[in-house]
Coordinates of N, CA, C and O in Angstrom, one line a residue:
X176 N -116.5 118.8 35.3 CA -116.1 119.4 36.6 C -116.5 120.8 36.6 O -116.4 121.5 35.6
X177 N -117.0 121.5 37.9 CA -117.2 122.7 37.8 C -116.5 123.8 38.3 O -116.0 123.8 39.4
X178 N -116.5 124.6 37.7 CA -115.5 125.7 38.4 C -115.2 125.9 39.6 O -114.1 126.1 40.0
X179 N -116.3 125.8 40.3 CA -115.8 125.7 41.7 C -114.7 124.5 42.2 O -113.8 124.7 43.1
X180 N -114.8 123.5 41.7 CA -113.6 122.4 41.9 C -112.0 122.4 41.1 O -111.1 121.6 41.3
X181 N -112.2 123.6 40.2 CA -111.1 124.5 39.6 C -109.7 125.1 40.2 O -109.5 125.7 41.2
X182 N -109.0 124.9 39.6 CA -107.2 126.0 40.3 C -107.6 126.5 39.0 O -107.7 125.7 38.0
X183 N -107.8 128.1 39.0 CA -107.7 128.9 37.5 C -107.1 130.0 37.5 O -106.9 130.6 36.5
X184 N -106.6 130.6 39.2 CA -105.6 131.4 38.6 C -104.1 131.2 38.8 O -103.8 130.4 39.6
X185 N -103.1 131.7 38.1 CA -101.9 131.7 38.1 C -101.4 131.5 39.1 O -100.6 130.6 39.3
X186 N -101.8 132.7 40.2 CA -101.3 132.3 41.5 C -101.2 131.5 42.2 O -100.2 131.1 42.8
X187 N -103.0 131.1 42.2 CA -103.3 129.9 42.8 C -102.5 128.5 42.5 O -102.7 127.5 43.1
X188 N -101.6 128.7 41.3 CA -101.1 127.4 40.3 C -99.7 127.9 41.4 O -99.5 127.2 42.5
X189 N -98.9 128.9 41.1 CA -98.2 129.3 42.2 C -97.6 128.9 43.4 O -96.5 128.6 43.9
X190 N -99.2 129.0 44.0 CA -98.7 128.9 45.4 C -98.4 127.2 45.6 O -97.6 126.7 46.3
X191 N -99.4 126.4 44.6 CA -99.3 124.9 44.7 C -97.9 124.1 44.5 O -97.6 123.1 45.1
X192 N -97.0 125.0 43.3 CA -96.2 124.4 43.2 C -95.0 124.8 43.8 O -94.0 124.1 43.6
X193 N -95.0 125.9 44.5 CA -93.8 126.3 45.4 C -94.2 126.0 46.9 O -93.2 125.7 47.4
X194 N -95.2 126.1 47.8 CA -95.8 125.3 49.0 C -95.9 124.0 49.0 O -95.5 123.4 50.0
X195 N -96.6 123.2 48.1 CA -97.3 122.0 47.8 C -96.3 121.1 47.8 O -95.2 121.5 47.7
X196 N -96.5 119.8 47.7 CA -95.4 118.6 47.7 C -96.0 117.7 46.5 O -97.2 117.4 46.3
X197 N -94.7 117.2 45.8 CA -95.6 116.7 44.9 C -95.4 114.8 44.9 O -94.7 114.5 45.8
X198 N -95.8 113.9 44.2 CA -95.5 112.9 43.9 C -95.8 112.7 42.4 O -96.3 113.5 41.7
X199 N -95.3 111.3 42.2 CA -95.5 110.9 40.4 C -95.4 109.2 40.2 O -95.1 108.2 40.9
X200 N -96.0 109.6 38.8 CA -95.7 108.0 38.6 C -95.1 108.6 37.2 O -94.8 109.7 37.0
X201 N -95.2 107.4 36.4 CA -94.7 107.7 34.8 C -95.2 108.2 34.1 O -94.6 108.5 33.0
X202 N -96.6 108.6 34.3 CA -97.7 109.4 33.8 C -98.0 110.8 33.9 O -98.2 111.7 33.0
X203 N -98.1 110.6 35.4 CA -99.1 112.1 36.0 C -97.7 112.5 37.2 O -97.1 111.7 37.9
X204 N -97.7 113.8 37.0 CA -97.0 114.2 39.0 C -98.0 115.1 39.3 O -98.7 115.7 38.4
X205 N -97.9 115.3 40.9 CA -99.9 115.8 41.4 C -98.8 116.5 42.4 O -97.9 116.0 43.1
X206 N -99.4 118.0 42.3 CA -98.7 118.6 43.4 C -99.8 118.8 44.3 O -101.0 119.1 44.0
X207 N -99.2 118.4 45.9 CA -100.4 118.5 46.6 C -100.2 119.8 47.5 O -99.0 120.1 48.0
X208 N -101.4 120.6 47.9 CA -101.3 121.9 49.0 C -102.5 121.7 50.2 O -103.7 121.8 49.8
X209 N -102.4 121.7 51.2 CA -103.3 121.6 52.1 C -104.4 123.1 52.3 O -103.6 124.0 52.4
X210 N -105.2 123.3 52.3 CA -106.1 124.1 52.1 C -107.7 123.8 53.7 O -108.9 123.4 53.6
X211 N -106.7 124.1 54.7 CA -108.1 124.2 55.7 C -109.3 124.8 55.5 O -109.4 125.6 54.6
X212 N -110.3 124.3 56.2 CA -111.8 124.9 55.8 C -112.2 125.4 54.3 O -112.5 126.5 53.8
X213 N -111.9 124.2 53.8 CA -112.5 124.1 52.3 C -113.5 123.0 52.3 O -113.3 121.9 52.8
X214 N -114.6 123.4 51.7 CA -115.5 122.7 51.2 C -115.4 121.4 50.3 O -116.4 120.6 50.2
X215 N -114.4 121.2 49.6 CA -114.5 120.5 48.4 C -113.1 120.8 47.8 O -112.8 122.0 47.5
X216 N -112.3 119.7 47.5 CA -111.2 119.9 47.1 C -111.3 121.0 45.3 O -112.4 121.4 44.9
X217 N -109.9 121.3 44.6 CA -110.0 121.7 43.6 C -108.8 121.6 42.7 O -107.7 121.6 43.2
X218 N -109.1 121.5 41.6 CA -107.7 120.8 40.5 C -107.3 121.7 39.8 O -108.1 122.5 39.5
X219 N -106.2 121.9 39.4 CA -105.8 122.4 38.2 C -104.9 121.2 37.5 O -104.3 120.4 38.1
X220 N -105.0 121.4 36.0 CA -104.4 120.7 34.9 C -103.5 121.3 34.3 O -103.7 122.5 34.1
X221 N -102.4 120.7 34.0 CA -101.6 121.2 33.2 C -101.0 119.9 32.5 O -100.6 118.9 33.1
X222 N -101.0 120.1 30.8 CA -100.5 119.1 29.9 C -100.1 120.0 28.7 O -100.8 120.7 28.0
X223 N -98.6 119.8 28.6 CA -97.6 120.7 27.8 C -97.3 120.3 26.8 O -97.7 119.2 26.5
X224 N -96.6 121.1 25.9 CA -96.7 120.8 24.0 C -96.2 119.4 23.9 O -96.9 118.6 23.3
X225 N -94.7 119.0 24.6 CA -94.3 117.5 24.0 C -95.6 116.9 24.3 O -95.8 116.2 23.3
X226 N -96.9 116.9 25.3 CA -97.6 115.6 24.8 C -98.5 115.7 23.4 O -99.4 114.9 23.2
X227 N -98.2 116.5 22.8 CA -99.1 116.5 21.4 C -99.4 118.0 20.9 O -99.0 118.9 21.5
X228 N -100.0 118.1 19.7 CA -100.6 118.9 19.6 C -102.0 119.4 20.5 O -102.3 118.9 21.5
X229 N -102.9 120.5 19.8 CA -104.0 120.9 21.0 C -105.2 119.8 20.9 O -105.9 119.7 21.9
X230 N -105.3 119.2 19.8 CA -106.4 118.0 19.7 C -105.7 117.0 20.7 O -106.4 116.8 21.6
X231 N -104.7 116.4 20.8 CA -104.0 115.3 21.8 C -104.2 116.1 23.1 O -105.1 115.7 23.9
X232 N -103.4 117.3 23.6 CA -103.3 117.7 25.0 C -104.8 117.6 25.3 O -105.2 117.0 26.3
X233 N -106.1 118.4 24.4 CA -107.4 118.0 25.1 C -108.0 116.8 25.8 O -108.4 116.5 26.9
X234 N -107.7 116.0 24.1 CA -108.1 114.5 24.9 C -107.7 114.4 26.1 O -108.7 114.4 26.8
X235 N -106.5 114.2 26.8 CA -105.9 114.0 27.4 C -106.8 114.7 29.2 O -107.2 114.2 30.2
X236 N -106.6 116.0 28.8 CA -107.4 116.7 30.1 C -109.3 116.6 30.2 O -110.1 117.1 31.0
X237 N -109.4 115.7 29.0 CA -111.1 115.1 29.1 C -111.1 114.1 29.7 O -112.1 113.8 30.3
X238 N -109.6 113.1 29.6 CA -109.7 111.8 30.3 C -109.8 112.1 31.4 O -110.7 111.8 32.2
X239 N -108.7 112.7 31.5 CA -107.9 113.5 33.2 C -109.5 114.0 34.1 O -109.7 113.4 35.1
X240 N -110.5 115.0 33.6 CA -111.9 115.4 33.9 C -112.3 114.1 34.3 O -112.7 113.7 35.4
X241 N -112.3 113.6 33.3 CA -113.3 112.2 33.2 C -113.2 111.4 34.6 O -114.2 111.4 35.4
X242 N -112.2 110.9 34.9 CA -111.4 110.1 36.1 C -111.9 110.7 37.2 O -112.5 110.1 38.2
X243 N -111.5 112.3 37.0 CA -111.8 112.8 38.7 C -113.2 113.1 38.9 O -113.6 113.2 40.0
X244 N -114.0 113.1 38.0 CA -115.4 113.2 38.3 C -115.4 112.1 39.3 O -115.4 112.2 40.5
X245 N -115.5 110.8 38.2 CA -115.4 109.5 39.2 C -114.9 109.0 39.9 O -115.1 107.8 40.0
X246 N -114.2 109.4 40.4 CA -112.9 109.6 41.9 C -113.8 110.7 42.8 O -113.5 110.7 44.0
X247 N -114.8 111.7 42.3 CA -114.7 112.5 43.3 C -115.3 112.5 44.9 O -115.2 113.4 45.8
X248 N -115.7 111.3 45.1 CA -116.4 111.1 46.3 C -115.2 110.4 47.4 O -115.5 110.1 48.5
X249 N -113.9 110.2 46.8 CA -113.4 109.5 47.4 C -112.1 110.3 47.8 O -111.3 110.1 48.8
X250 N -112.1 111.6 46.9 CA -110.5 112.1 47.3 C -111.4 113.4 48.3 O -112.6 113.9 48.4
X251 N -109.7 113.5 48.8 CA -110.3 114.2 50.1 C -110.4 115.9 49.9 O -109.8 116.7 49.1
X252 N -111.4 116.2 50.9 CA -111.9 117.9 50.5 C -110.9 119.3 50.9 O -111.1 120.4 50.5
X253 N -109.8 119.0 51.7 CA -109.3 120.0 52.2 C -107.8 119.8 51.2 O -106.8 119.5 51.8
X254 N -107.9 120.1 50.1 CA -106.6 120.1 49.6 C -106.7 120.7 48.2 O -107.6 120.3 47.5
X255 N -106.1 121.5 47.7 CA -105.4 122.0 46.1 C -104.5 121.0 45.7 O -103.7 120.4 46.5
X256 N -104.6 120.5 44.0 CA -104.1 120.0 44.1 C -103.6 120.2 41.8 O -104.4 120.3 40.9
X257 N -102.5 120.1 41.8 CA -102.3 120.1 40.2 C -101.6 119.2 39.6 O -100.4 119.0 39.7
X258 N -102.7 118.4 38.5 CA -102.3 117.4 37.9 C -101.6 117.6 36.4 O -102.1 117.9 35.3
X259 N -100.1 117.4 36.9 CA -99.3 117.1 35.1 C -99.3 116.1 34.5 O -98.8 115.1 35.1
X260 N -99.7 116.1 33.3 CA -99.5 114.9 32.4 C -97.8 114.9 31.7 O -96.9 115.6 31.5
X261 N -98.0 114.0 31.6 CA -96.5 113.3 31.2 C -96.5 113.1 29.7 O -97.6 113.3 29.2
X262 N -95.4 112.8 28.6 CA -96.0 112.8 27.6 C -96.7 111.2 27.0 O -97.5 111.1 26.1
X263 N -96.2 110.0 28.1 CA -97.1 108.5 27.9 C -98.7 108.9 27.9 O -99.6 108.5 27.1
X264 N -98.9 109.7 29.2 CA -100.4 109.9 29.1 C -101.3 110.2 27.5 O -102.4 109.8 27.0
X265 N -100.6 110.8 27.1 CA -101.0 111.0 25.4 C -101.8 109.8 24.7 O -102.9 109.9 24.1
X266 N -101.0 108.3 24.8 CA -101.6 107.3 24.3 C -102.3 106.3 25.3 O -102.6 105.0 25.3
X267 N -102.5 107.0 26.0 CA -103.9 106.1 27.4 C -105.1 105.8 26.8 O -105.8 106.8 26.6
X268 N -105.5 105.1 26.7 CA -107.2 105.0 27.3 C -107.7 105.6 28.2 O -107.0 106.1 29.0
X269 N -109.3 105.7 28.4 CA -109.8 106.6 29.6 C -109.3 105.9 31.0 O -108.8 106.4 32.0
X270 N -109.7 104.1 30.5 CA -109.9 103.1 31.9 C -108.1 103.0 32.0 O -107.8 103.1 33.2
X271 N -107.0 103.0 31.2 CA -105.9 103.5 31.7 C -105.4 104.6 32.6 O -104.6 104.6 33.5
X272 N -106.1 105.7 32.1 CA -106.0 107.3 33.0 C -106.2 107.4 34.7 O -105.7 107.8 35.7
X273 N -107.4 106.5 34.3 CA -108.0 106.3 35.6 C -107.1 105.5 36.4 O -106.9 106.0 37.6
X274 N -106.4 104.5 36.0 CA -105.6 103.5 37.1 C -104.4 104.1 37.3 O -103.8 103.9 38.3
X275 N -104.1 104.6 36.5 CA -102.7 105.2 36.8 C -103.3 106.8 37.9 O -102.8 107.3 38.8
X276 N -104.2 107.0 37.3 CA -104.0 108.3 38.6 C -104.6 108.4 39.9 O -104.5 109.3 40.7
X277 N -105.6 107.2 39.9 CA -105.7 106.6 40.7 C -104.3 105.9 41.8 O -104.2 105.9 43.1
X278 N -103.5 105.6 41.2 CA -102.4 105.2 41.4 C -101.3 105.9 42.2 O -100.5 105.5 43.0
X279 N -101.6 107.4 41.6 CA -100.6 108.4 41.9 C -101.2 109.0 42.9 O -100.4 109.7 43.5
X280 N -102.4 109.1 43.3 CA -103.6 109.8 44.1 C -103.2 109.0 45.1 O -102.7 109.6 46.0
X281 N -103.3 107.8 45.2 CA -103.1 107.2 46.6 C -101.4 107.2 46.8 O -101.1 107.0 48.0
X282 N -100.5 107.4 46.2 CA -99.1 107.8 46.3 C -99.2 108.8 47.5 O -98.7 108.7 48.7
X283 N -100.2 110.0 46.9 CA -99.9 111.3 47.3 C -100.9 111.5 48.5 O -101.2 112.6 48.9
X284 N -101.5 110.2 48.9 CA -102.6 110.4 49.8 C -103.6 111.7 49.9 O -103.8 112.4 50.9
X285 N -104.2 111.6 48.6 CA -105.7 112.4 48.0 C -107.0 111.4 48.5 O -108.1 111.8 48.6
X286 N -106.3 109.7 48.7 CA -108.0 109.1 48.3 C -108.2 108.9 49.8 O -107.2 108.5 50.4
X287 N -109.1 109.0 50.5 CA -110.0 108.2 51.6 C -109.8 106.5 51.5 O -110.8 105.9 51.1
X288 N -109.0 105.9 51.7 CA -108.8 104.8 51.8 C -107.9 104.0 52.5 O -107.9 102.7 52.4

């Protein structure tokens, strides 16, 4: 994913989770912020110590990358949005990551569908 599809500052994490609404499943909760005249939606990640050490929490935000690459043509462009992992996410598969946050993405009406 490229920077530009990024939430990388503080604030910007800020504004998402005190404006933004969030949803969840048992996995992921995705705070969502609406963002007019944006080009292309943008993510931030966050996955905290209970789910592992730093070799586990990576895996985890490589799957998390991984998914939204392949989701990206479908979720929608005017929105911020920050995805937490839960500590289950830790023992996912990639093709698990994907269905569950796929799952929670359409909860939170991110996908075009």
């Amino acid at each position: 994913m490229r920077k530009a599809y990024r939430v990388k500052k503080e604030a910007d994490f800020q504004k998402v989770f005190h404006k933004g609404k969030s949803t969840a499943n048992r996995q992921f909760i995705i705070y969502t912020l609406n963002k007019e005249n944006q080009e292309h939606f943008r993510v931030g990640l966050s996955v905290g110590k209970k789910v592992g050490n730093a070799v586990a929490r990576n895996a985890v935000k490589r799957r998390i990358r991984q998914s939204l690459t392949e989701l990206k043509s479908e979720l929608k462009a005017d929105k911020d949005f920050i995805v937490i992992a839960r500590v289950p996410a830790a023992g996912m598969s990639t093709k698990e990551v994907k269905k569950s946050l796929t799952h929670v993405l359409k909860l939170a009406k991110m996908i075009n569908k």
